[in-house]
């Protein structure tokens, strides 16, 4: 159910956990209070009121991030997108037959045939991201396989909606989000190392974090960069 406190609509959800939790959805910016079973309603409402400033702050940040993503998704001529953390202007060019993408020092050129659907432009841009990420990973992969003493049977590249990377420790397959190529290269490297470390430790526990610090001492700063609202 939905409740409203100080003008903010908040989802009320029963939780199987033992602790009262507040979250703000990164996809919709909708706040949610997760209430354990039999938890006093009055205490839950008081907790929301005490944290309403936090809710508003994070909701505003996420709404701004969603807005920026929607602007980028439109990909009109003159739109700004990122490649390896640097801003590029989009130029829409007409292709005779097949769609394509190219880049120089200042522009990313999206080539599309006459009558093409503008909604397909993000998928054209994603071709560039995939190619760039593949080239970067090919360059750093031998270094990290030797350093961590783990190897991947295959590296896959996909446009994922909710993850920057994933791995299967049984098959040895690592999958990376092609959108990593939009961010500074330090982010892609951190995600790659993160997935390799999961070959040693499946959980995000203390052991996992010690491995990350051993191999990549500034990994926490890179995580902050990865989640920055600038990209």
mmCIF file of C-alpha atoms in Angstrom:
data_model
loop_
_atom_site.group_PDB
_atom_site.id
_atom_site.type_symbol
_atom_site.label_atom_id
_atom_site.label_comp_id
_atom_site.label_asym_id
_atom_site.label_seq_id
_atom_site.Cartn_x
_atom_site.Cartn_y
_atom_site.Cartn_z
ATOM 1 C CA UNK A 1 0.000 0.000 0.000
ATOM 2 C CA UNK A 2 1.001 3.648 -0.383
ATOM 3 C CA UNK A 3 1.079 6.234 2.389
ATOM 4 C CA UNK A 4 1.787 9.972 2.213
ATOM 5 C CA UNK A 5 3.903 11.840 4.752
ATOM 6 C CA UNK A 6 4.839 15.512 4.332
ATOM 7 C CA UNK A 7 3.811 15.337 0.687
ATOM 8 C CA UNK A 8 5.952 12.289 -0.067
ATOM 9 C CA UNK A 9 4.273 9.093 -1.263
ATOM 10 C CA UNK A 10 5.914 6.069 0.345
ATOM 11 C CA UNK A 11 5.297 2.396 -0.325
ATOM 12 C CA UNK A 12 4.531 0.335 2.778
ATOM 13 C CA UNK A 13 5.801 -3.239 2.420
ATOM 14 C CA UNK A 14 5.792 -6.083 4.889
ATOM 15 C CA UNK A 15 9.273 -7.520 5.330
ATOM 16 C CA UNK A 16 10.486 -10.978 6.314
ATOM 17 C CA UNK A 17 13.542 -9.392 7.912
ATOM 18 C CA UNK A 18 13.879 -8.351 11.534
ATOM 19 C CA UNK A 19 14.927 -4.745 10.985
ATOM 20 C CA UNK A 20 12.958 -1.726 9.855
ATOM 21 C CA UNK A 21 14.471 -0.410 6.599
ATOM 22 C CA UNK A 22 14.010 2.583 4.306
ATOM 23 C CA UNK A 23 14.973 2.396 0.637
ATOM 24 C CA UNK A 24 14.510 4.543 -2.452
ATOM 25 C CA UNK A 25 14.156 2.666 -5.732
ATOM 26 C CA UNK A 26 16.985 3.551 -8.151
ATOM 27 C CA UNK A 27 14.633 2.914 -11.091
ATOM 28 C CA UNK A 28 11.502 4.809 -10.024
ATOM 29 C CA UNK A 29 12.700 7.051 -7.129
ATOM 30 C CA UNK A 30 9.783 5.710 -5.049
ATOM 31 C CA UNK A 31 10.612 5.395 -1.328
ATOM 32 C CA UNK A 32 9.685 2.197 0.478
ATOM 33 C CA UNK A 33 9.465 1.365 4.167
ATOM 34 C CA UNK A 34 10.127 -2.322 4.816
ATOM 35 C CA UNK A 35 8.262 -3.239 7.998
ATOM 36 C CA UNK A 36 8.854 -6.545 9.837
ATOM 37 C CA UNK A 37 5.777 -8.588 10.681
ATOM 38 C CA UNK A 38 4.076 -7.498 13.925
ATOM 39 C CA UNK A 39 6.213 -4.327 14.089
ATOM 40 C CA UNK A 40 4.233 -1.473 15.724
ATOM 41 C CA UNK A 41 2.781 0.783 13.030
ATOM 42 C CA UNK A 42 3.202 3.902 15.173
ATOM 43 C CA UNK A 43 6.951 3.277 15.530
ATOM 44 C CA UNK A 44 7.307 2.719 11.786
ATOM 45 C CA UNK A 45 5.535 6.005 11.045
ATOM 46 C CA UNK A 46 7.709 7.811 13.586
ATOM 47 C CA UNK A 47 10.817 6.327 11.928
ATOM 48 C CA UNK A 48 9.683 7.662 8.539
ATOM 49 C CA UNK A 49 9.082 11.144 9.938
ATOM 50 C CA UNK A 50 12.524 11.172 11.562
ATOM 51 C CA UNK A 51 14.113 10.295 8.223
ATOM 52 C CA UNK A 52 11.910 12.308 5.866
ATOM 53 C CA UNK A 53 14.764 14.711 5.062
ATOM 54 C CA UNK A 54 16.952 11.763 4.033
ATOM 55 C CA UNK A 55 14.136 10.391 1.870
ATOM 56 C CA UNK A 56 13.600 13.721 0.084
ATOM 57 C CA UNK A 57 17.331 14.203 -0.496
ATOM 58 C CA UNK A 58 17.873 10.756 -2.020
ATOM 59 C CA UNK A 59 14.631 10.876 -3.980
ATOM 60 C CA UNK A 60 15.699 14.169 -5.577
ATOM 61 C CA UNK A 61 19.134 12.766 -6.467
ATOM 62 C CA UNK A 62 17.647 9.666 -8.082
ATOM 63 C CA UNK A 63 15.002 11.671 -9.966
ATOM 64 C CA UNK A 64 17.770 13.882 -11.373
ATOM 65 C CA UNK A 65 19.742 10.805 -12.397
ATOM 66 C CA UNK A 66 16.674 9.312 -14.106
ATOM 67 C CA UNK A 67 16.081 12.601 -15.911
ATOM 68 C CA UNK A 68 19.664 12.681 -17.207
ATOM 69 C CA UNK A 69 19.381 9.097 -18.417
ATOM 70 C CA UNK A 70 16.145 9.880 -20.241
ATOM 71 C CA UNK A 71 17.775 12.878 -21.924
ATOM 72 C CA UNK A 72 20.677 10.729 -23.051
ATOM 73 C CA UNK A 73 18.285 8.017 -24.231
ATOM 74 C CA UNK A 74 16.668 10.481 -26.654
ATOM 75 C CA UNK A 75 19.981 10.789 -28.562
ATOM 76 C CA UNK A 76 19.072 13.711 -30.764
ATOM 77 C CA UNK A 77 21.516 15.570 -32.965
ATOM 78 C CA UNK A 78 23.600 17.663 -30.591
ATOM 79 C CA UNK A 79 22.880 15.508 -27.523
ATOM 80 C CA UNK A 80 25.795 14.868 -25.169
ATOM 81 C CA UNK A 81 26.878 11.348 -24.250
ATOM 82 C CA UNK A 82 29.896 9.946 -22.450
ATOM 83 C CA UNK A 83 32.685 7.684 -23.679
ATOM 84 C CA UNK A 84 35.322 6.698 -21.134
ATOM 85 C CA UNK A 85 34.140 9.549 -18.920
ATOM 86 C CA UNK A 86 34.556 12.252 -21.557
ATOM 87 C CA UNK A 87 31.661 14.142 -23.146
ATOM 88 C CA UNK A 88 30.965 13.818 -26.870
ATOM 89 C CA UNK A 89 28.343 15.491 -29.024
ATOM 90 C CA UNK A 90 26.068 13.297 -31.107
ATOM 91 C CA UNK A 91 25.851 13.876 -34.846
ATOM 92 C CA UNK A 92 23.151 12.043 -36.773
ATOM 93 C CA UNK A 93 24.236 11.083 -40.271
ATOM 94 C CA UNK A 94 22.285 9.424 -43.067
ATOM 95 C CA UNK A 95 23.470 6.026 -44.220
ATOM 96 C CA UNK A 96 22.556 4.542 -47.562
ATOM 97 C CA UNK A 97 21.663 1.148 -46.154
ATOM 98 C CA UNK A 98 22.901 -0.127 -42.781
ATOM 99 C CA UNK A 99 23.126 1.687 -39.448
ATOM 100 C CA UNK A 100 26.568 2.282 -38.006
ATOM 101 C CA UNK A 101 28.606 4.296 -35.518
ATOM 102 C CA UNK A 102 31.946 6.105 -35.546
ATOM 103 C CA UNK A 103 33.870 8.411 -33.223
ATOM 104 C CA UNK A 104 36.550 11.107 -33.459
ATOM 105 C CA UNK A 105 38.016 13.530 -30.921
ATOM 106 C CA UNK A 106 34.821 15.532 -30.473
ATOM 107 C CA UNK A 107 31.848 13.701 -31.952
ATOM 108 C CA UNK A 108 30.108 10.340 -31.988
ATOM 109 C CA UNK A 109 28.468 9.800 -35.354
ATOM 110 C CA UNK A 110 25.317 7.712 -35.476
ATOM 111 C CA UNK A 111 24.625 6.625 -39.023
ATOM 112 C CA UNK A 112 21.109 5.541 -39.846
ATOM 113 C CA UNK A 113 19.239 4.808 -43.087
ATOM 114 C CA UNK A 114 16.291 6.962 -44.203
ATOM 115 C CA UNK A 115 13.129 6.305 -42.204
ATOM 116 C CA UNK A 116 15.005 4.688 -39.314
ATOM 117 C CA UNK A 117 13.317 4.640 -35.908
ATOM 118 C CA UNK A 118 15.069 7.160 -33.570
ATOM 119 C CA UNK A 119 14.313 4.822 -30.655
ATOM 120 C CA UNK A 120 16.929 2.438 -32.053
ATOM 121 C CA UNK A 121 19.736 4.989 -31.700
ATOM 122 C CA UNK A 122 20.772 3.769 -28.209
ATOM 123 C CA UNK A 123 21.352 0.294 -29.644
ATOM 124 C CA UNK A 124 23.556 1.823 -32.370
ATOM 125 C CA UNK A 125 25.546 3.698 -29.718
ATOM 126 C CA UNK A 126 25.840 0.468 -27.757
ATOM 127 C CA UNK A 127 27.799 -1.054 -30.646
ATOM 128 C CA UNK A 128 30.511 1.521 -30.004
ATOM 129 C CA UNK A 129 30.436 0.879 -26.262
ATOM 130 C CA UNK A 130 30.754 -2.876 -26.825
ATOM 131 C CA UNK A 131 33.673 -2.502 -29.224
ATOM 132 C CA UNK A 132 35.501 -0.040 -26.952
ATOM 133 C CA UNK A 133 34.993 -2.211 -23.874
ATOM 134 C CA UNK A 134 36.180 -5.328 -25.688
ATOM 135 C CA UNK A 135 39.384 -3.591 -26.765
ATOM 136 C CA UNK A 136 40.052 -2.272 -23.266
ATOM 137 C CA UNK A 137 39.444 -5.617 -21.563
ATOM 138 C CA UNK A 138 41.647 -7.431 -24.082
ATOM 139 C CA UNK A 139 44.428 -5.041 -23.070
ATOM 140 C CA UNK A 140 44.156 -5.468 -19.283
ATOM 141 C CA UNK A 141 42.913 -9.071 -19.039
ATOM 142 C CA UNK A 142 46.320 -10.836 -19.115
ATOM 143 C CA UNK A 143 47.609 -8.564 -16.353
ATOM 144 C CA UNK A 144 44.732 -9.320 -13.998
ATOM 145 C CA UNK A 145 44.569 -13.032 -14.726
ATOM 146 C CA UNK A 146 48.255 -13.256 -13.801
ATOM 147 C CA UNK A 147 47.912 -11.051 -10.714
ATOM 148 C CA UNK A 148 44.810 -12.701 -9.254
ATOM 149 C CA UNK A 149 45.768 -16.174 -10.519
ATOM 150 C CA UNK A 150 42.284 -16.761 -11.888
ATOM 151 C CA UNK A 151 41.180 -16.996 -15.499
ATOM 152 C CA UNK A 152 37.899 -16.576 -17.316
ATOM 153 C CA UNK A 153 36.730 -19.184 -19.804
ATOM 154 C CA UNK A 154 34.896 -16.399 -21.646
ATOM 155 C CA UNK A 155 34.168 -12.692 -21.324
ATOM 156 C CA UNK A 156 30.712 -11.683 -22.525
ATOM 157 C CA UNK A 157 29.462 -8.158 -23.173
ATOM 158 C CA UNK A 158 25.813 -7.216 -22.777
ATOM 159 C CA UNK A 159 23.659 -4.134 -22.323
ATOM 160 C CA UNK A 160 22.418 -4.985 -18.829
ATOM 161 C CA UNK A 161 19.750 -2.978 -17.040
ATOM 162 C CA UNK A 162 20.550 -3.495 -13.360
ATOM 163 C CA UNK A 163 24.099 -4.868 -13.071
ATOM 164 C CA UNK A 164 27.543 -3.650 -14.043
ATOM 165 C CA UNK A 165 28.867 -7.181 -14.166
ATOM 166 C CA UNK A 166 28.229 -10.792 -13.221
ATOM 167 C CA UNK A 167 30.093 -14.064 -13.157
ATOM 168 C CA UNK A 168 29.533 -17.794 -12.998
ATOM 169 C CA UNK A 169 32.235 -19.407 -10.895
ATOM 170 C CA UNK A 170 31.317 -22.864 -12.226
ATOM 171 C CA UNK A 171 31.588 -22.067 -15.939
ATOM 172 C CA UNK A 172 34.219 -19.351 -15.530
ATOM 173 C CA UNK A 173 32.156 -16.907 -17.590
ATOM 174 C CA UNK A 174 32.292 -13.182 -16.754
ATOM 175 C CA UNK A 175 29.687 -10.822 -18.209
ATOM 176 C CA UNK A 176 30.284 -7.076 -18.339
ATOM 177 C CA UNK A 177 27.795 -4.291 -18.974
ATOM 178 C CA UNK A 178 28.668 -2.536 -22.235
ATOM 179 C CA UNK A 179 27.709 0.807 -20.647
ATOM 180 C CA UNK A 180 30.930 0.604 -18.632
ATOM 181 C CA UNK A 181 32.552 2.166 -21.704
ATOM 182 C CA UNK A 182 30.627 5.363 -20.932
ATOM 183 C CA UNK A 183 32.472 5.705 -17.618
ATOM 184 C CA UNK A 184 36.126 6.344 -16.774
ATOM 185 C CA UNK A 185 38.161 3.212 -17.548
ATOM 186 C CA UNK A 186 38.965 2.784 -13.843
ATOM 187 C CA UNK A 187 35.343 1.702 -13.351
ATOM 188 C CA UNK A 188 35.510 -1.058 -15.953
ATOM 189 C CA UNK A 189 38.768 -2.301 -14.471
ATOM 190 C CA UNK A 190 37.256 -2.364 -10.981
ATOM 191 C CA UNK A 191 34.221 -4.360 -12.144
ATOM 192 C CA UNK A 192 36.462 -6.866 -13.927
ATOM 193 C CA UNK A 193 38.581 -7.340 -10.789
ATOM 194 C CA UNK A 194 35.377 -7.580 -8.711
ATOM 195 C CA UNK A 195 34.133 -10.490 -10.823
ATOM 196 C CA UNK A 196 37.511 -12.252 -10.724
ATOM 197 C CA UNK A 197 37.533 -11.982 -6.936
ATOM 198 C CA UNK A 198 34.151 -13.737 -6.890
ATOM 199 C CA UNK A 199 35.959 -16.776 -8.279
ATOM 200 C CA UNK A 200 37.760 -16.848 -4.931
ATOM 201 C CA UNK A 201 34.864 -15.746 -2.714
ATOM 202 C CA UNK A 202 31.219 -15.851 -3.779
ATOM 203 C CA UNK A 203 29.878 -13.576 -1.013
ATOM 204 C CA UNK A 204 30.429 -9.862 -0.402
ATOM 205 C CA UNK A 205 31.887 -10.586 3.004
ATOM 206 C CA UNK A 206 35.014 -9.494 4.830
ATOM 207 C CA UNK A 207 37.164 -11.987 2.942
ATOM 208 C CA UNK A 208 35.917 -10.623 -0.380
ATOM 209 C CA UNK A 209 36.676 -7.049 0.679
ATOM 210 C CA UNK A 210 40.180 -7.994 1.834
ATOM 211 C CA UNK A 211 40.876 -9.524 -1.565
ATOM 212 C CA UNK A 212 39.619 -6.366 -3.280
ATOM 213 C CA UNK A 213 41.868 -4.182 -1.135
ATOM 214 C CA UNK A 214 44.822 -6.463 -1.804
ATOM 215 C CA UNK A 215 44.454 -6.336 -5.582
ATOM 216 C CA UNK A 216 42.952 -2.872 -6.013
ATOM 217 C CA UNK A 217 43.604 -0.641 -2.964
ATOM 218 C CA UNK A 218 41.429 2.224 -4.266
ATOM 219 C CA UNK A 219 38.461 0.021 -5.176
ATOM 220 C CA UNK A 220 36.088 1.843 -2.797
ATOM 221 C CA UNK A 221 36.825 5.172 -4.506
ATOM 222 C CA UNK A 222 36.169 3.507 -7.846
ATOM 223 C CA UNK A 223 32.826 2.211 -6.602
ATOM 224 C CA UNK A 224 31.883 5.785 -5.704
ATOM 225 C CA UNK A 225 32.936 6.882 -9.193
ATOM 226 C CA UNK A 226 30.867 4.081 -10.706
ATOM 227 C CA UNK A 227 27.778 5.250 -8.835
ATOM 228 C CA UNK A 228 28.453 8.937 -9.410
ATOM 229 C CA UNK A 229 25.586 10.983 -10.789
ATOM 230 C CA UNK A 230 27.933 12.590 -13.280
ATOM 231 C CA UNK A 231 27.761 9.579 -15.599
#
